[in-house]
mmCIF file of C-alpha atoms in Angstrom:
data_model
loop_
_atom_site.group_PDB
_atom_site.id
_atom_site.type_symbol
_atom_site.label_atom_id
_atom_site.label_comp_id
_atom_site.label_asym_id
_atom_site.label_seq_id
_atom_site.Cartn_x
_atom_site.Cartn_y
_atom_site.Cartn_z
ATOM 1 C CA MET M 1 -0.003 -0.144 -0.051
ATOM 2 C CA ASP M 2 1.336 3.095 -1.083
ATOM 3 C CA PHE M 3 1.782 5.612 1.971
ATOM 4 C CA GLN M 4 1.347 8.785 0.136
ATOM 5 C CA LYS M 5 -1.461 7.861 -1.917
ATOM 6 C CA THR M 6 -3.018 7.020 1.747
ATOM 7 C CA SER M 7 -2.039 10.023 3.128
ATOM 8 C CA ALA M 8 -3.414 11.806 0.506
ATOM 9 C CA ARG M 9 -6.776 10.615 1.086
ATOM 10 C CA LEU M 10 -6.697 11.245 4.645
ATOM 11 C CA ASP M 11 -5.783 14.923 4.281
ATOM 12 C CA ASN M 12 -8.650 15.008 1.957
ATOM 13 C CA ILE M 13 -11.166 13.115 4.635
ATOM 14 C CA GLY M 14 -9.242 15.481 6.959
ATOM 15 C CA ILE M 15 -9.979 18.640 5.071
ATOM 16 C CA THR M 16 -13.579 17.959 4.548
ATOM 17 C CA ALA M 17 -14.126 16.591 8.472
ATOM 18 C CA SER M 18 -12.615 19.927 9.758
ATOM 19 C CA THR M 19 -14.065 21.849 7.628
ATOM 20 C CA LEU M 20 -18.060 20.507 8.639
ATOM 21 C CA CYS M 21 -16.771 20.947 11.534
ATOM 22 C CA ALA M 22 -15.950 24.688 11.537
ATOM 23 C CA ILE M 23 -19.397 25.084 9.961
ATOM 24 C CA HIS M 24 -21.425 23.050 11.867
ATOM 25 C CA CYS M 25 -20.272 25.164 15.142
ATOM 26 C CA ALA M 26 -20.379 28.841 13.251
ATOM 27 C CA ILE M 27 -24.003 27.787 12.155
ATOM 28 C CA VAL M 28 -25.436 25.947 14.849
ATOM 29 C CA PRO M 29 -25.438 28.423 17.267
ATOM 30 C CA VAL M 30 -27.629 31.074 14.650
ATOM 31 C CA LEU M 31 -29.768 27.724 13.650
ATOM 32 C CA PHE M 32 -30.089 26.671 17.096
ATOM 33 C CA THR M 33 -34.205 27.904 17.777
ATOM 34 C CA SER M 34 -34.878 26.554 14.107
ATOM 35 C CA LEU M 35 -33.295 23.019 13.864
ATOM 36 C CA PRO M 36 -35.797 20.910 15.622
ATOM 37 C CA LEU M 37 -38.382 22.610 13.034
ATOM 38 C CA LEU M 38 -36.177 21.370 10.239
ATOM 39 C CA GLY M 39 -35.873 18.063 11.493
ATOM 40 C CA LEU M 40 -32.029 18.506 12.596
ATOM 41 C CA GLY M 41 -32.175 18.988 16.248
ATOM 42 C CA PHE M 42 -29.725 15.768 16.354
ATOM 43 C CA LEU M 43 -26.797 18.502 15.374
ATOM 44 C CA ALA M 44 -27.274 20.398 18.385
ATOM 45 C CA ASN M 45 -26.579 17.460 20.411
ATOM 46 C CA ALA M 46 -23.608 17.626 22.350
ATOM 47 C CA TRP M 47 -22.400 14.157 21.518
ATOM 48 C CA VAL M 48 -22.392 14.862 17.931
ATOM 49 C CA GLU M 49 -19.940 18.203 18.239
ATOM 50 C CA TRP M 50 -17.744 16.033 20.543
ATOM 51 C CA GLY M 51 -17.963 13.183 17.706
ATOM 52 C CA MET M 52 -16.616 15.502 15.166
ATOM 53 C CA ILE M 53 -14.138 16.632 17.455
ATOM 54 C CA VAL M 54 -12.928 13.572 18.217
ATOM 55 C CA LEU M 55 -13.270 12.225 14.512
ATOM 56 C CA ALA M 56 -11.039 15.148 13.310
ATOM 57 C CA LEU M 57 -8.491 14.838 16.274
ATOM 58 C CA VAL M 58 -8.330 10.978 15.145
ATOM 59 C CA ILE M 59 -7.807 11.538 11.258
ATOM 60 C CA GLY M 60 -5.202 14.020 12.049
ATOM 61 C CA VAL M 61 -3.166 12.546 14.516
ATOM 62 C CA TYR M 62 -2.965 9.467 11.993
ATOM 63 C CA SER M 63 -2.480 11.553 8.853
ATOM 64 C CA ILE M 64 -0.355 14.530 9.677
ATOM 65 C CA GLY M 65 1.685 12.395 12.255
ATOM 66 C CA LEU M 66 2.833 10.015 9.839
ATOM 67 C CA SER M 67 3.094 12.028 7.064
ATOM 68 C CA TYR M 68 5.426 14.054 9.688
ATOM 69 C CA LEU M 69 7.758 10.588 10.441
ATOM 70 C CA ARG M 70 7.536 9.029 7.236
ATOM 71 C CA THR M 71 7.676 11.771 4.508
ATOM 72 C CA HIS M 72 8.555 15.306 5.261
ATOM 73 C CA ARG M 73 9.774 15.971 8.586
ATOM 74 C CA ARG M 74 8.307 19.717 8.732
ATOM 75 C CA PRO M 75 6.572 20.669 11.822
ATOM 76 C CA LEU M 76 4.371 23.415 10.262
ATOM 77 C CA PRO M 77 1.476 20.713 9.838
ATOM 78 C CA LEU M 78 1.594 19.709 13.414
ATOM 79 C CA PHE M 79 1.619 23.058 14.740
ATOM 80 C CA LEU M 80 -1.454 23.948 12.732
ATOM 81 C CA LEU M 81 -3.200 20.700 14.022
ATOM 82 C CA ILE M 82 -2.296 21.333 17.670
ATOM 83 C CA THR M 83 -2.758 25.101 17.670
ATOM 84 C CA GLY M 84 -6.730 24.336 16.099
ATOM 85 C CA PHE M 85 -7.140 21.621 18.297
ATOM 86 C CA VAL M 86 -6.049 24.037 21.517
ATOM 87 C CA ILE M 87 -8.417 26.646 19.903
ATOM 88 C CA ILE M 88 -11.667 24.281 20.111
ATOM 89 C CA MET M 89 -10.835 23.251 23.610
ATOM 90 C CA LEU M 90 -10.378 26.612 25.058
ATOM 91 C CA GLY M 91 -13.225 28.001 23.190
ATOM 92 C CA HIS M 92 -15.794 25.019 24.370
ATOM 93 C CA ALA M 93 -14.290 25.146 27.996
ATOM 94 C CA PHE M 94 -14.070 29.095 28.814
ATOM 95 C CA ILE M 95 -15.775 31.006 26.293
ATOM 96 C CA LYS M 96 -19.790 31.054 25.596
ATOM 97 C CA GLY M 97 -21.883 32.871 23.828
ATOM 98 C CA TRP M 98 -21.589 34.325 20.724
ATOM 99 C CA ALA M 99 -17.726 34.679 20.676
ATOM 100 C CA GLU M 100 -17.614 30.189 20.867
ATOM 101 C CA ALA M 101 -19.680 30.750 17.525
ATOM 102 C CA ILE M 102 -16.176 32.324 16.323
ATOM 103 C CA ILE M 103 -13.182 31.058 18.019
ATOM 104 C CA VAL M 104 -14.329 27.864 17.897
ATOM 105 C CA PRO M 105 -14.553 27.591 14.233
ATOM 106 C CA ILE M 106 -11.330 28.886 13.504
ATOM 107 C CA GLY M 107 -9.912 26.094 15.426
ATOM 108 C CA GLY M 108 -11.940 23.881 12.978
ATOM 109 C CA LEU M 109 -10.531 25.842 10.185
ATOM 110 C CA LEU M 110 -6.714 25.516 11.196
ATOM 111 C CA ILE M 111 -7.123 21.833 11.140
ATOM 112 C CA ALA M 112 -8.425 21.847 7.836
ATOM 113 C CA ILE M 113 -5.464 24.089 6.667
ATOM 114 C CA ALA M 114 -2.953 21.670 8.384
ATOM 115 C CA HIS M 115 -4.282 19.030 6.551
ATOM 116 C CA PHE M 116 -3.924 20.938 3.235
ATOM 117 C CA VAL M 117 -0.714 22.104 4.252
ATOM 118 C CA ASN M 118 0.731 18.298 5.028
ATOM 119 C CA TYR M 119 -1.320 17.208 1.525
ATOM 120 C CA LYS M 120 1.135 20.121 -0.098
ATOM 121 C CA ARG M 121 4.446 18.955 1.753
ATOM 122 C CA THR M 122 3.937 15.074 0.874
ATOM 123 C CA GLY M 123 3.422 15.694 -2.585
ATOM 124 C CA ALA M 124 6.141 17.916 -2.678
ATOM 125 C CA CYS M 125 8.297 15.233 -1.233
ATOM 126 C CA ARG M 126 7.277 12.670 -3.674
ATOM 127 C CA HIS M 127 7.868 14.716 -6.734
ATOM 128 C CA ASN M 128 10.920 16.553 -5.715
ATOM 129 C CA THR M 129 12.778 15.831 -2.892
ATOM 130 C CA ARG M 130 14.379 19.388 -2.466
ATOM 131 C CA PHE M 131 11.403 20.185 -0.183
ATOM 132 C CA CYS M 132 11.472 17.584 2.054
#
């Protein structure tokens, strides 16, 4: 199994999951009262939110961690991943109200950017070893 192809797939999944998480965190507080009317009340459930966070964490650690160890050895994707999760955790723990709906999606977008940077670094290493 080609690690770089697997890493690219995981980064694509990670970008999608992190972006959906950011959109979820930004929109749910705004539409909180309308969700049950639309049949989407489950999106406001804390289990859905934490499930998205855990999914993004597992995919991120696996994909970016293995790419770092096996391919590019560049710390930027790891730094962005860790920073994104720290922002999400701090946003959920200490910030409430409308500010949480701004801070937490920023963390999700940072995680998506981490996957994008990792995707680019892994591809650059495959085609040109000068960038590794």
